CSV table of C-alpha atoms in Angstrom, one decimal:
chain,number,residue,atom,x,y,z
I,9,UNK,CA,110.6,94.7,-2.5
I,10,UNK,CA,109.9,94.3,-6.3
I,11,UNK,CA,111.8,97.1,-7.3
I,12,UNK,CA,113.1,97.6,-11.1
I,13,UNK,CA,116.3,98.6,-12.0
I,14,UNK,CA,115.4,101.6,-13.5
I,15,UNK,CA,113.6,103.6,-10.3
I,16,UNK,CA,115.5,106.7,-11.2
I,17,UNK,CA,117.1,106.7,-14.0
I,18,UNK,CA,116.4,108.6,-17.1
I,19,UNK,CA,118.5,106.6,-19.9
I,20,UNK,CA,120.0,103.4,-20.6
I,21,UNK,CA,122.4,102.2,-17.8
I,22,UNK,CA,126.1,101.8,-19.3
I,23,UNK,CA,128.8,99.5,-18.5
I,24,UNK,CA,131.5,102.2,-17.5
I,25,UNK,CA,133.1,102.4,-14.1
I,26,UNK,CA,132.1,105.4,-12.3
I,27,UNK,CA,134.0,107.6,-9.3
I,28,UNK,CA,132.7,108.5,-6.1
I,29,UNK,CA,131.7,112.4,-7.8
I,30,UNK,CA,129.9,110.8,-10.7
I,31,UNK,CA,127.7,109.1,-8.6
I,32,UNK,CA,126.8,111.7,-6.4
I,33,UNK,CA,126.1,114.2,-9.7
I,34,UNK,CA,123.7,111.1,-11.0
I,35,UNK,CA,121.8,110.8,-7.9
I,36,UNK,CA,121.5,114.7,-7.0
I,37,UNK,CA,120.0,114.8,-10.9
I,38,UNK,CA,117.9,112.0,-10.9
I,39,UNK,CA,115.8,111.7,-7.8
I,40,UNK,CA,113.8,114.6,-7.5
I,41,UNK,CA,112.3,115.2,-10.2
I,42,UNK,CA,110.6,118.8,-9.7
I,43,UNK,CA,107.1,120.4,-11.4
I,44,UNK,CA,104.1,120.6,-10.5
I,45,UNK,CA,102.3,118.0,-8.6
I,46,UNK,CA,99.7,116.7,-11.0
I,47,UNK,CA,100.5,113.1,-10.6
I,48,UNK,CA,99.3,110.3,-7.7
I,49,UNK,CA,100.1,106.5,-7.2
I,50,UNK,CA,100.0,104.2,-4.7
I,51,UNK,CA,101.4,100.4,-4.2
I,52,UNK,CA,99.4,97.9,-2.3
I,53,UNK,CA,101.0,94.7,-0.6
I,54,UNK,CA,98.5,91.8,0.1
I,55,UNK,CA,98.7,88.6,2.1
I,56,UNK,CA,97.6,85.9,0.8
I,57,UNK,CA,95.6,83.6,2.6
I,58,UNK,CA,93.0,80.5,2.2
I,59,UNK,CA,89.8,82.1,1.9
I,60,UNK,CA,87.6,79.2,4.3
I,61,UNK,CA,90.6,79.9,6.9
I,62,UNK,CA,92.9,82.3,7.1
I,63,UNK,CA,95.2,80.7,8.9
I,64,UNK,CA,96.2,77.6,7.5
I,65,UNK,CA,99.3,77.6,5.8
I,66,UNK,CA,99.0,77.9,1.4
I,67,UNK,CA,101.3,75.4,-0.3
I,68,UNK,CA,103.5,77.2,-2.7
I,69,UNK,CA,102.0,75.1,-5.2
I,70,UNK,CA,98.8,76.3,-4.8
I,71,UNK,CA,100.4,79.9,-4.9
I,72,UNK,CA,102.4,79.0,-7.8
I,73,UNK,CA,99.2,78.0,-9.8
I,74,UNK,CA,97.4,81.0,-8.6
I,75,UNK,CA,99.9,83.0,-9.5
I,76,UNK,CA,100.3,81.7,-13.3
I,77,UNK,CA,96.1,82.7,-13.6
I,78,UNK,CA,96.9,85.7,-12.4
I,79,UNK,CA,99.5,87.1,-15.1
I,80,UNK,CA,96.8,86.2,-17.9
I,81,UNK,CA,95.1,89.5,-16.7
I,82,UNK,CA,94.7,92.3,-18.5
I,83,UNK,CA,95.5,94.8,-15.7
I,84,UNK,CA,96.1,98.2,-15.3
I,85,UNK,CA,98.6,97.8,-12.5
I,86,UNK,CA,101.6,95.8,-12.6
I,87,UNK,CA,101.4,92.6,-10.4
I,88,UNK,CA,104.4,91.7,-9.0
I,89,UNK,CA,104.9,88.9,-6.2
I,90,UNK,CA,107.2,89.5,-3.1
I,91,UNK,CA,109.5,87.3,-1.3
I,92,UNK,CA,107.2,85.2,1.1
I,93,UNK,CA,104.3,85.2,-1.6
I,94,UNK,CA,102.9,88.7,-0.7
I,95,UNK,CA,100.7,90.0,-3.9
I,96,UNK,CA,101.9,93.4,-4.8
I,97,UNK,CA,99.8,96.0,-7.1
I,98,UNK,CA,101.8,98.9,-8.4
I,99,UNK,CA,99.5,101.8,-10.2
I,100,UNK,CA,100.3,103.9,-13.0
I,101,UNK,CA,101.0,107.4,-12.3
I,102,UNK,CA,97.1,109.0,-11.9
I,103,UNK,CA,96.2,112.5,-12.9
I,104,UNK,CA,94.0,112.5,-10.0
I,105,UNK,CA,92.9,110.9,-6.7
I,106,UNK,CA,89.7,109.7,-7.9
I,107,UNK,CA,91.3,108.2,-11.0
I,108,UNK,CA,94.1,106.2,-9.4
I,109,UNK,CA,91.3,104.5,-6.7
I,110,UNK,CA,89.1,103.8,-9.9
I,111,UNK,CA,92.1,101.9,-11.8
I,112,UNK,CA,93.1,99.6,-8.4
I,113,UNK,CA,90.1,99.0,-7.7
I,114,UNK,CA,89.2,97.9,-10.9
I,115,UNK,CA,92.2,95.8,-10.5
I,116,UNK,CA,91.9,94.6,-7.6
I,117,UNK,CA,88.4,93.2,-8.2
I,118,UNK,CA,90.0,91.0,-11.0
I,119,UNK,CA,92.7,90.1,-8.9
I,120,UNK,CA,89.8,89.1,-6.0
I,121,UNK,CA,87.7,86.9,-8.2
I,122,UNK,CA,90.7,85.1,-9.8
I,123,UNK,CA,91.8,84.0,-6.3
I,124,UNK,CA,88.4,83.1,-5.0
I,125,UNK,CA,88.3,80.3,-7.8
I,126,UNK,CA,91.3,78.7,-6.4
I,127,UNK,CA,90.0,79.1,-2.7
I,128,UNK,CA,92.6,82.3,-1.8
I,129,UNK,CA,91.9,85.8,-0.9
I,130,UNK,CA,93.6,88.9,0.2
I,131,UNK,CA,93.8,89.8,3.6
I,132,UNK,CA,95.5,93.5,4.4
I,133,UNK,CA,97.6,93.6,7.7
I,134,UNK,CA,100.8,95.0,8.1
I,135,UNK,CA,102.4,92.0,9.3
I,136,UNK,CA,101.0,88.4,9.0
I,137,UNK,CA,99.2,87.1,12.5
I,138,UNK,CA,99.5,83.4,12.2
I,139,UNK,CA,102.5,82.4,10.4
I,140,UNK,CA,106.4,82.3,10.4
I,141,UNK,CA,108.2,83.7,7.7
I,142,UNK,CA,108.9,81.0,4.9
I,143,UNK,CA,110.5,82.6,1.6
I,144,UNK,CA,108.1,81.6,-1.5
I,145,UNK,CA,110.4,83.2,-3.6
I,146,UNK,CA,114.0,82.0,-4.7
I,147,UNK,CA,115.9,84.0,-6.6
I,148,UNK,CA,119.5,85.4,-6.2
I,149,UNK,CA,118.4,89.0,-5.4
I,150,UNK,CA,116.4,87.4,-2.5
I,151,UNK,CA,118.5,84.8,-1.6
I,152,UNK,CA,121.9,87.7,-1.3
I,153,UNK,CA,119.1,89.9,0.2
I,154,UNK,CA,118.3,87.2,3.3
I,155,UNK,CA,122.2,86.6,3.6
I,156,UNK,CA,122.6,90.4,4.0
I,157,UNK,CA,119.5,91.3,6.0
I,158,UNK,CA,120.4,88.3,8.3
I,159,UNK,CA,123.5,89.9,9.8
I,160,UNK,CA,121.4,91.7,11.7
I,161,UNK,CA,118.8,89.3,13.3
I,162,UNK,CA,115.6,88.1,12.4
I,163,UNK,CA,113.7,91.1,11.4
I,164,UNK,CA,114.8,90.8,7.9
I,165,UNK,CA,113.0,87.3,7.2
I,166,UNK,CA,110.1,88.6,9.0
I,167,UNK,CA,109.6,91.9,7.1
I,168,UNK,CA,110.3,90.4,3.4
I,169,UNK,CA,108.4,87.4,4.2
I,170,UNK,CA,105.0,88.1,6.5
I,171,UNK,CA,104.5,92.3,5.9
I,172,UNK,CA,102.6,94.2,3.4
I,173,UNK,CA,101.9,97.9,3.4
I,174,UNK,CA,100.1,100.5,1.7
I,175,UNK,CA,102.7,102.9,-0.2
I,176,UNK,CA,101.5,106.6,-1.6
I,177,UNK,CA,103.6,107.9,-4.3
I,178,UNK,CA,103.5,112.1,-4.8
I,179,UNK,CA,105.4,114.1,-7.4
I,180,UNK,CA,108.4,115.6,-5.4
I,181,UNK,CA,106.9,119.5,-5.8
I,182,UNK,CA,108.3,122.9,-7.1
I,183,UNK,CA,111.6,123.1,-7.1
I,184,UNK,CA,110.8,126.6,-5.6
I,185,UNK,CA,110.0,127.3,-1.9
I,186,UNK,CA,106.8,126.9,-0.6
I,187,UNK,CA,103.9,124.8,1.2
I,188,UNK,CA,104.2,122.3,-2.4
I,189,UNK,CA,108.0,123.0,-2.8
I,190,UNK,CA,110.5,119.8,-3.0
I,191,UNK,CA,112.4,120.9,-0.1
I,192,UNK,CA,108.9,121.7,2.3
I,193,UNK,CA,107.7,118.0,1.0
I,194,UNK,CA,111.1,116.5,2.2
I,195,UNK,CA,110.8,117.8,5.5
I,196,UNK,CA,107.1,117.2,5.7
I,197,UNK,CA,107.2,113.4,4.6
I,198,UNK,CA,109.9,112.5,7.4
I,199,UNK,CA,107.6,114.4,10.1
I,200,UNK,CA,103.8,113.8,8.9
I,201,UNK,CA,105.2,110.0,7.9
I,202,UNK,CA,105.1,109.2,12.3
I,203,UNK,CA,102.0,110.6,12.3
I,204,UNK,CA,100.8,108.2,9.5
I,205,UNK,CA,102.9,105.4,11.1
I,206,UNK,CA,101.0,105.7,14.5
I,207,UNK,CA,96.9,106.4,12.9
I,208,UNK,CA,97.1,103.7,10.6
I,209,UNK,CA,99.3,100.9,12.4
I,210,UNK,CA,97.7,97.4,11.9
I,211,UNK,CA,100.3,95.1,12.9
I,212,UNK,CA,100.6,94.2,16.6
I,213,UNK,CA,100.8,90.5,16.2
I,214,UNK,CA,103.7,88.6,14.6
I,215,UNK,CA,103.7,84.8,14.8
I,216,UNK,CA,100.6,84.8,16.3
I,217,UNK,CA,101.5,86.6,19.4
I,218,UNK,CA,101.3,90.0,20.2
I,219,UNK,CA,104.8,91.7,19.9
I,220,UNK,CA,103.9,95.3,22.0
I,221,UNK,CA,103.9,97.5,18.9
I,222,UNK,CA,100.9,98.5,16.9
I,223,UNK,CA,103.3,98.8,13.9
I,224,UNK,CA,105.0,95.8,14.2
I,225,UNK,CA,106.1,96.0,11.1
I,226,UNK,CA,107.5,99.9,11.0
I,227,UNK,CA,109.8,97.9,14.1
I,228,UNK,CA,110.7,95.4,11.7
I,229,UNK,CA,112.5,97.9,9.3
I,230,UNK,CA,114.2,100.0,12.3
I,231,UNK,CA,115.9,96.6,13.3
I,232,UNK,CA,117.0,95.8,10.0
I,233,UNK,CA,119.4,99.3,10.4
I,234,UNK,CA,119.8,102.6,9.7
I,235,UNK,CA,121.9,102.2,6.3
I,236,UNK,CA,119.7,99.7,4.6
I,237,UNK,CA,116.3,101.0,6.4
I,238,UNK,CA,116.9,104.3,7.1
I,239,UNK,CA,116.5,107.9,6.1
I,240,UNK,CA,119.7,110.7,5.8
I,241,UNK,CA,119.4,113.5,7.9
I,242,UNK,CA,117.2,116.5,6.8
I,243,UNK,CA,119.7,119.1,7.4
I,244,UNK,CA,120.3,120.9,4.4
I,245,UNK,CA,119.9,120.1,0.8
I,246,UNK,CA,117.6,117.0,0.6
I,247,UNK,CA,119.4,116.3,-3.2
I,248,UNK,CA,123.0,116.7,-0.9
I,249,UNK,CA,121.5,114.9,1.7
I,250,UNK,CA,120.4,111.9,-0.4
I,251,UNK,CA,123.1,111.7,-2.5
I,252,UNK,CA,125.4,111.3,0.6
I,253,UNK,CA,123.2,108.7,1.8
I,254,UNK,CA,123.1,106.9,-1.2
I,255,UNK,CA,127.1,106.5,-1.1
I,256,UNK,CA,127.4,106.0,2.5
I,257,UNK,CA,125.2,103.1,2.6
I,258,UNK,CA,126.2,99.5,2.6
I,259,UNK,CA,126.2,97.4,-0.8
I,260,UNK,CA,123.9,94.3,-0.6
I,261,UNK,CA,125.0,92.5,-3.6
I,262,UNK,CA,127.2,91.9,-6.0
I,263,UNK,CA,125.5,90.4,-8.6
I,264,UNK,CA,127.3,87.9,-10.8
I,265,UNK,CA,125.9,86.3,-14.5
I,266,UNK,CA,125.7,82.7,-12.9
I,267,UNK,CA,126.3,81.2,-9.7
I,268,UNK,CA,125.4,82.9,-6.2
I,269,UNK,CA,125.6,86.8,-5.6
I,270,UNK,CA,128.7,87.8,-3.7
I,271,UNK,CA,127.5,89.5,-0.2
I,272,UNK,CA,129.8,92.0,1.0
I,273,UNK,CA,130.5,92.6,4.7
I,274,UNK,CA,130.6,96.4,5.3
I,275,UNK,CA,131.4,97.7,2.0
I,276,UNK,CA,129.8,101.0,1.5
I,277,UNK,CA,129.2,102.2,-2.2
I,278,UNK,CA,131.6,105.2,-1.9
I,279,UNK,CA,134.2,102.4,-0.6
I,280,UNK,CA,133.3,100.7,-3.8
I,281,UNK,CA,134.1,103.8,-5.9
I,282,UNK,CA,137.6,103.6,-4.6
I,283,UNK,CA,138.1,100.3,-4.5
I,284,UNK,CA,136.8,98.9,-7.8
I,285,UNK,CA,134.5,99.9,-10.2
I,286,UNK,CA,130.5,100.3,-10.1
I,287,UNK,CA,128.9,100.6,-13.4
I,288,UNK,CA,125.8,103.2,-13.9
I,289,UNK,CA,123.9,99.3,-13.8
I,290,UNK,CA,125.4,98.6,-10.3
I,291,UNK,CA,124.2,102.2,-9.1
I,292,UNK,CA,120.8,101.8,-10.2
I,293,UNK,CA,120.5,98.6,-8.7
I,294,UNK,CA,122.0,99.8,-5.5
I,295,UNK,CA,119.1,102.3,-5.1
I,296,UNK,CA,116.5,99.6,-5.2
I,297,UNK,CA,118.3,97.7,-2.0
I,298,UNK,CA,117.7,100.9,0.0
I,299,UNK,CA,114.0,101.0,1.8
I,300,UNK,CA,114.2,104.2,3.7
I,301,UNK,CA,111.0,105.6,5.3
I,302,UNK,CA,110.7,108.3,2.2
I,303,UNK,CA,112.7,107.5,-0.7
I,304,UNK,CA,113.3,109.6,-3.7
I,305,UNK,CA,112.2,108.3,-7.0
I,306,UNK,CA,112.0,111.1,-9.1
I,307,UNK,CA,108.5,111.2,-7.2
I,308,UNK,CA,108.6,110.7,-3.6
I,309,UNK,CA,107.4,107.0,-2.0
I,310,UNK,CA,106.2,107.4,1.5
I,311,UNK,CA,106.6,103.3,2.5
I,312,UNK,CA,105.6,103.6,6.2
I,313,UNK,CA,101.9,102.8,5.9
I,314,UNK,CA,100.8,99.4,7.3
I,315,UNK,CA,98.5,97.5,4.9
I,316,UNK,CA,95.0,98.3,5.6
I,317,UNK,CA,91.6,95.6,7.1
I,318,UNK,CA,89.0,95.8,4.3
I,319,UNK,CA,88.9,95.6,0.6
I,320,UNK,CA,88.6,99.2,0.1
I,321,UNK,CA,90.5,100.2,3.2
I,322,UNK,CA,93.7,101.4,1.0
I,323,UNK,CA,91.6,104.2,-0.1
I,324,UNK,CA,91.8,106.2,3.2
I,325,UNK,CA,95.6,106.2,3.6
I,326,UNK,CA,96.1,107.4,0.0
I,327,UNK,CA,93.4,109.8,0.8
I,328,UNK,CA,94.6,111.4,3.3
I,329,UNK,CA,98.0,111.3,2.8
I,330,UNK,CA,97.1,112.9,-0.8
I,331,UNK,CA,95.2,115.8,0.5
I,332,UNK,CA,97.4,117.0,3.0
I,333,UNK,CA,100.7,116.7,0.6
I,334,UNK,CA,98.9,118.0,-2.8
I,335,UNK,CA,96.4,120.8,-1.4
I,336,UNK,CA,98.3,124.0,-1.0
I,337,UNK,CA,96.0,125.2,2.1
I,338,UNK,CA,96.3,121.5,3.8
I,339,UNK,CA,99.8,121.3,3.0
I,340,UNK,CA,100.2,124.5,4.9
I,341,UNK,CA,98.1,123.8,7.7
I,342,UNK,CA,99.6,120.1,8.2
I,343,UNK,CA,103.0,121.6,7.8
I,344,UNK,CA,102.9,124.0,10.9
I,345,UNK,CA,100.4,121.2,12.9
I,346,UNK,CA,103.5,118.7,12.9
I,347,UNK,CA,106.5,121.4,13.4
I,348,UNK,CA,106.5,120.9,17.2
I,349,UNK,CA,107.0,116.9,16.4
I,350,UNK,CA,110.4,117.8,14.9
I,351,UNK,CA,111.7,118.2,18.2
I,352,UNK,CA,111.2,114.5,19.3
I,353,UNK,CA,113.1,113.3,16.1
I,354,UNK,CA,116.0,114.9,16.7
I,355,UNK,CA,118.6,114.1,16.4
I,356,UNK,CA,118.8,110.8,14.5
I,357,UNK,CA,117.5,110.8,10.9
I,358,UNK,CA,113.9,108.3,10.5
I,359,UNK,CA,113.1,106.0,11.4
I,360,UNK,CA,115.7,105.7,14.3
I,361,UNK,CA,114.5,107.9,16.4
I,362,UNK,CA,112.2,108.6,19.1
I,363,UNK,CA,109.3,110.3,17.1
I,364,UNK,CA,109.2,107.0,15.0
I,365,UNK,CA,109.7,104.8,17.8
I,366,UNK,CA,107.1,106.1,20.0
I,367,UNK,CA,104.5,106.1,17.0
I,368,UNK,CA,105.5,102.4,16.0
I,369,UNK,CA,105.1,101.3,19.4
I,370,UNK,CA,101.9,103.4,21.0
I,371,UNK,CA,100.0,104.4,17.8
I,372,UNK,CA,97.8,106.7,18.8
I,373,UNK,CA,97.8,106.6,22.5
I,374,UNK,CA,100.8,108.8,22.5
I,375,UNK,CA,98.7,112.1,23.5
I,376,UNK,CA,100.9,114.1,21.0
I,377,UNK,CA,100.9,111.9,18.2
I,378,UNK,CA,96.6,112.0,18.8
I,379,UNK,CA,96.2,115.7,18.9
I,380,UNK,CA,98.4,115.8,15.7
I,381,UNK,CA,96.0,113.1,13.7
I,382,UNK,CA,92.7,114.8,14.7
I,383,UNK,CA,94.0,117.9,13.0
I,384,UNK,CA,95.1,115.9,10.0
I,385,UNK,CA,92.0,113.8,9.5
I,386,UNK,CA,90.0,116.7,10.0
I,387,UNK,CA,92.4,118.6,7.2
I,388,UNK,CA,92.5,116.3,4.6
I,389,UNK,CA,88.5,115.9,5.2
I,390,UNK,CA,88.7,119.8,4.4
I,391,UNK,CA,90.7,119.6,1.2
I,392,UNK,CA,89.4,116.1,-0.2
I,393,UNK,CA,86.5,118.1,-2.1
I,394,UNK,CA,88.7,120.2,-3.5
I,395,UNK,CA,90.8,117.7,-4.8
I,396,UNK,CA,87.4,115.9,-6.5
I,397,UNK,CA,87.7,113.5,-4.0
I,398,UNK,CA,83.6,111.6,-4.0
I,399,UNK,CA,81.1,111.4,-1.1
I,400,UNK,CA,82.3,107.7,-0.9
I,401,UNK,CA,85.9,108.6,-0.3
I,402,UNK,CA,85.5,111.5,1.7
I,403,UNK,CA,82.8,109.3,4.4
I,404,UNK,CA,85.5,106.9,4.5
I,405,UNK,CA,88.2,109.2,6.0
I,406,UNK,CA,85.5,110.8,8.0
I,407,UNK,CA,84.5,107.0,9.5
I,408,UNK,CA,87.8,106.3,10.0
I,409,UNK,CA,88.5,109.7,12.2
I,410,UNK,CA,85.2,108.8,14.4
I,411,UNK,CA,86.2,105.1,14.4
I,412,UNK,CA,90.0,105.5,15.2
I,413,UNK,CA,91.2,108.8,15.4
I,414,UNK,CA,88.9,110.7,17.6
I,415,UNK,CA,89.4,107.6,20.1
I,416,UNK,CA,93.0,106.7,20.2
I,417,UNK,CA,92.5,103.5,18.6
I,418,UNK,CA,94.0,102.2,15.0
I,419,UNK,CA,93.2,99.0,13.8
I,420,UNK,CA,96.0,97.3,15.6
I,421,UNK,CA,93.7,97.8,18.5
I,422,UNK,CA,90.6,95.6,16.6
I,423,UNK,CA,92.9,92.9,16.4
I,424,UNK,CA,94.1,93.0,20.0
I,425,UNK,CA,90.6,93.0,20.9
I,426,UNK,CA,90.2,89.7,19.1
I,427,UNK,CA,92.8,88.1,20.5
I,428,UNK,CA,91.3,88.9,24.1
I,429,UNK,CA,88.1,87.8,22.6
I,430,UNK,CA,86.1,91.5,22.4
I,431,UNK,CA,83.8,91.6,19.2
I,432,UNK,CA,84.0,94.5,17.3
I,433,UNK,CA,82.0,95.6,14.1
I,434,UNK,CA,84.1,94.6,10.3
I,435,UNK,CA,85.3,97.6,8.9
I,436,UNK,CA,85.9,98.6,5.3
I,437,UNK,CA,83.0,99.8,2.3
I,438,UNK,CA,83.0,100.0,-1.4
I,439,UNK,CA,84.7,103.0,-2.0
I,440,UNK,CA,85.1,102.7,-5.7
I,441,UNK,CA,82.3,105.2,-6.6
């Protein structure tokens, strides 16, 4: 939701008009940026609650004011602050697994006592269980984003305003073929991304009720649409394939030097090519109102991850997720353990289509979806040493597989438990080590 300007550009932005080819030769250059994978980062989204009790509402005063002590940090992350008052940490890229947990965590332990002091703390669920969306922030890209995002219903309040996830960023790959090739990643994000939508969904409630999802939030984002929350099909050449996309989809905003945005009904960027004229600024910006499931950065962002119970629980999502995309002989493995998934996606691109659905909505009870995330847990617990991955990281995944995986259950299940008033044991260590 905090997205810059510049998320895959590689120079200034000009002021020139561009046509309908230049755009698609900027995005097929810019947004996979191919090598080697040597780099990891991840983005966590927090709710921010009172710390005596969790569910009374936080004025935006009090936000405000927690806020302001929290920019006089000297972080390693950038903090940014999303729409309904969500806390977002953004890492550097890491050189490693291990070095990326050390620098959030670091982070986050700042972040953690600087909030305490005002009474707040963070609290990691994919959607918010107690409270109604109320926008924190006012600002015209959020304002023209609610206008847009409400021409489709409510989802769009609720997923700007009570959700928070845990995104993993990984270099896009070789631009050869191959288990850590661009094209093999592509595919694998869109496939492997159910599988990590249903084993760590943590969202069943929204407004304090249960909704019937575990992911409530991954069903927040396929009601908001396919052209603003959706994926291109992965037929052919993912560059081809994006850059179509990227043309095809709607425009959110106009964006004007005073006064309120103009919000366009149904005008598609390639419509915009022909009918006025885009600047290499308005393109840039346009790829920050996108949210597919995957989106190309130069790196890939996998954004389907709900946020995580615990203060360390982060760690095990961008473990896993980092093993099984950055070890050649997980990535392999992984790669031929979610082929027969494929087949349930078609034909509609994520996160519209039955694959996604089913993993939103069941978690891990879908039988398929459970045999798939055994032999992914018990993968990345495989490739996690080689990756340098510590004894502290690698327990966690390996708690989390006998906790949730092996059973059928995700966290979304603690929290319906709760509800029907069934204790169960607080999850979440100090992984930092």
């Amino acid at each position: 939701m905090s997205d810059s300007v510049s998320d895959c550009t590689d120079e200034a932005p000009t002021r020139s008009a561009l046509t309908e080819a230049e755009v698609e030769a900027l995005v097929r250059g810019i947004c996979f940026k191919t090598g080697p994978p040597r780099t990891v980062g991840v983005e966590v989204e927090w709710l921010v609650h009172e710390l005596r009790e969790p569910r009374l509402p936080v004025t935006p005063e009090r936000l405000e004011a927690a806020y302001a002590a929290l920019r006089t940090l000297p972080l390693s992350s950038p903090l940014t602050v999303e729409p309904g008052g969500q806390l977002e940490l953004s890492s550097p890229p890491a050189a490693s697994l291990m070095e990326c947990v050390g620098i959030v965590s670091a982070d986050l332990t700042a972040v953690r006592a600087v909030l305490a002091e005002q009474g707040l703390a963070l609290s990691g669920h994919g959607t918010d269980p107690w409270r109604t969306p109320r926008r924190f922030l006012h600002e015209p890209r959020y304002d023209a984003m609610e206008a847009c995002l409400d021409r489709t219903g409510p989802a769009g309040r609720a997923m700007m305003c009570t959700s928070a996830s845990v995104q993993v960023c990984l270099d896009a790959g070789y631009e050869e073929p191959g288990p850590l090739g661009h094209g093999r990643r592509w595919l694998l994000s869109h496939t492997l991304g159910a599988v990590l939508v249903a084993a760590f969904a943590n969202s069943p409630l929204l407004g304090g009720a249960p909704t019937g999802w575990r992911s409530t939030r991954q069903l927040l984002w396929t009601e908001i649409g396919a052209g603003r929350a959706g994926g291109p099909p992965l037929d052919g050449d993912p560059r081809a394939a994006w850059a179509r996309h990227v043309l095809d989809a709607p425009v959110m905003c106009v964006r004007r030097d005073s006064g309120p945005w103009e919000v366009p009904d149904r005008l598609t960027f390639r419509q915009w090519t022909r009918t006025g004229a885009p600047t290499r600024e308005d393109l840039d910006y346009h790829l920050t109102t996108l949210f597919p499931p995957v989106r190309p950065r130069g790196h890939l962002e996998l954004r389907m991850i709900d946020a995580q119970p615990g203060d360390d629980g982060w760690i095990v999502p961008l473990a896993v997720t980092t093993a099984l995309f950055d070890d050649p002989e997980a990535a392999e493995s992984v790669y031929r353990a979610v082929k027969p998934l494929a087949e349930r996606a078609r034909p509609l691109p994520a996160p519209h289509n039955p694959l996604w659905i089913d993993a939103a909505r069941y978690g891990l009870t879908d039988p398929e979806l459970h045999e798939v995330a055994v032999t992914c847990f018990t993968t990345a617990l495989r490739a996690l040493p080689r990756l340098g991955a510590t004894e502290a990281v690698t327990d966690a995944v390996s708690d989390y597989l006998e906790r949730y995986v092996l059973r059928g259950r995700t966290p979304a299940d603690d929290l319906l438990d709760r509800l029907r008033g069934t204790d169960t044991r607080a999850y979440g260590k100090d992984l930092r080590t």
